[in-house]
């Protein structure tokens, strides 16, 4: 995260804050929380994209999701074996 930083005050449950502090290690709590928020924004953006695609093309079925999972798994397997990844 090379962007300039700014100090914010947030409120969260104590148990979550303490668990995050314990896991943050040498990077520090602020860095840990910033990374978590960045991941959530990525997920929110993906949800927005899925909703837009489904609005144009209909709902994505479980069979379509499973077929993509199978393709990703096959691609990872081939990549780990040094083979070409299918298109």
Short mmCIF file of C-alpha atoms in Angstrom, two decimals:
data_model
loop_
_atom_site.label_atom_id
_atom_site.label_comp_id
_atom_site.label_asym_id
_atom_site.label_seq_id
_atom_site.Cartn_x
_atom_site.Cartn_y
_atom_site.Cartn_z
CA UNK A 1 0.00 0.00 0.00
CA UNK A 2 2.08 2.85 -1.29
CA UNK A 3 -0.67 5.44 -1.17
CA UNK A 4 -0.37 8.25 1.35
CA UNK A 5 -1.95 7.34 4.65
CA UNK A 6 -4.31 9.25 6.88
CA UNK A 7 -5.28 8.58 10.46
CA UNK A 8 -8.87 7.48 11.15
CA UNK A 9 -10.69 6.54 14.28
CA UNK A 10 -12.86 3.43 14.06
CA UNK A 11 -14.94 1.52 16.54
CA UNK A 12 -15.14 -2.27 16.59
CA UNK A 13 -15.90 -4.99 19.10
CA UNK A 14 -13.03 -5.50 21.53
CA UNK A 15 -12.68 -9.23 20.83
CA UNK A 16 -12.28 -8.61 17.09
CA UNK A 17 -9.78 -5.82 17.69
CA UNK A 18 -7.71 -7.97 20.05
CA UNK A 19 -7.76 -10.94 17.67
CA UNK A 20 -6.63 -8.66 14.82
CA UNK A 21 -3.89 -7.17 16.98
CA UNK A 22 -2.68 -10.65 17.93
CA UNK A 23 -2.54 -11.71 14.26
CA UNK A 24 -1.09 -8.51 12.86
CA UNK A 25 2.46 -9.37 13.87
CA UNK A 26 5.24 -7.03 12.83
CA UNK A 27 3.16 -5.33 10.14
CA UNK A 28 0.99 -3.74 12.81
CA UNK A 29 -2.72 -3.44 13.41
CA UNK A 30 -3.26 -0.55 10.97
CA UNK A 31 -1.72 -2.50 8.09
CA UNK A 32 -3.70 -5.61 9.01
CA UNK A 33 -7.00 -3.70 9.12
CA UNK A 34 -6.20 -1.86 5.86
CA UNK A 35 -5.56 -5.19 4.10
CA UNK A 36 -8.83 -6.61 5.46
CA UNK A 37 -10.78 -3.57 4.27
CA UNK A 38 -9.09 -3.78 0.83
CA UNK A 39 -10.17 -7.44 0.53
CA UNK A 40 -13.73 -6.51 1.48
CA UNK A 41 -13.81 -3.77 -1.16
CA UNK A 42 -12.62 -6.32 -3.76
CA UNK A 43 -15.42 -8.67 -2.71
CA UNK A 44 -18.00 -5.88 -2.85
CA UNK A 45 -16.80 -4.91 -6.35
CA UNK A 46 -17.03 -8.56 -7.44
CA UNK A 47 -20.57 -8.77 -6.05
CA UNK A 48 -21.47 -5.64 -8.06
CA UNK A 49 -20.03 -7.22 -11.21
CA UNK A 50 -21.93 -10.48 -10.63
CA UNK A 51 -25.18 -8.58 -10.15
CA UNK A 52 -24.62 -6.64 -13.37
CA UNK A 53 -23.84 -9.80 -15.35
CA UNK A 54 -26.84 -11.62 -13.89
CA UNK A 55 -29.08 -8.65 -14.73
CA UNK A 56 -27.97 -8.90 -18.37
CA UNK A 57 -27.67 -12.68 -18.74
CA UNK A 58 -29.71 -14.30 -15.98
CA UNK A 59 -28.64 -15.98 -12.77
CA UNK A 60 -25.45 -18.00 -12.68
CA UNK A 61 -26.32 -21.63 -11.97
CA UNK A 62 -24.55 -23.94 -9.55
CA UNK A 63 -23.57 -26.11 -12.52
CA UNK A 64 -21.84 -23.13 -14.16
CA UNK A 65 -20.03 -22.33 -10.93
CA UNK A 66 -18.90 -25.94 -10.53
CA UNK A 67 -17.72 -26.09 -14.15
CA UNK A 68 -15.54 -23.02 -13.57
CA UNK A 69 -14.19 -24.48 -10.33
CA UNK A 70 -13.28 -27.65 -12.22
CA UNK A 71 -11.50 -25.62 -14.93
CA UNK A 72 -9.53 -23.64 -12.33
CA UNK A 73 -8.56 -26.83 -10.51
CA UNK A 74 -7.43 -28.43 -13.77
CA UNK A 75 -5.44 -25.32 -14.71
CA UNK A 76 -3.71 -25.26 -11.31
CA UNK A 77 -2.86 -28.94 -11.61
CA UNK A 78 -1.43 -28.50 -15.11
CA UNK A 79 0.49 -25.40 -14.06
CA UNK A 80 2.04 -27.20 -11.09
CA UNK A 81 3.10 -30.00 -13.43
CA UNK A 82 4.69 -27.50 -15.82
CA UNK A 83 2.13 -28.04 -18.56
CA UNK A 84 0.26 -25.53 -20.68
CA UNK A 85 -2.84 -24.01 -19.11
CA UNK A 86 -5.99 -24.55 -21.22
CA UNK A 87 -7.77 -21.49 -22.59
#
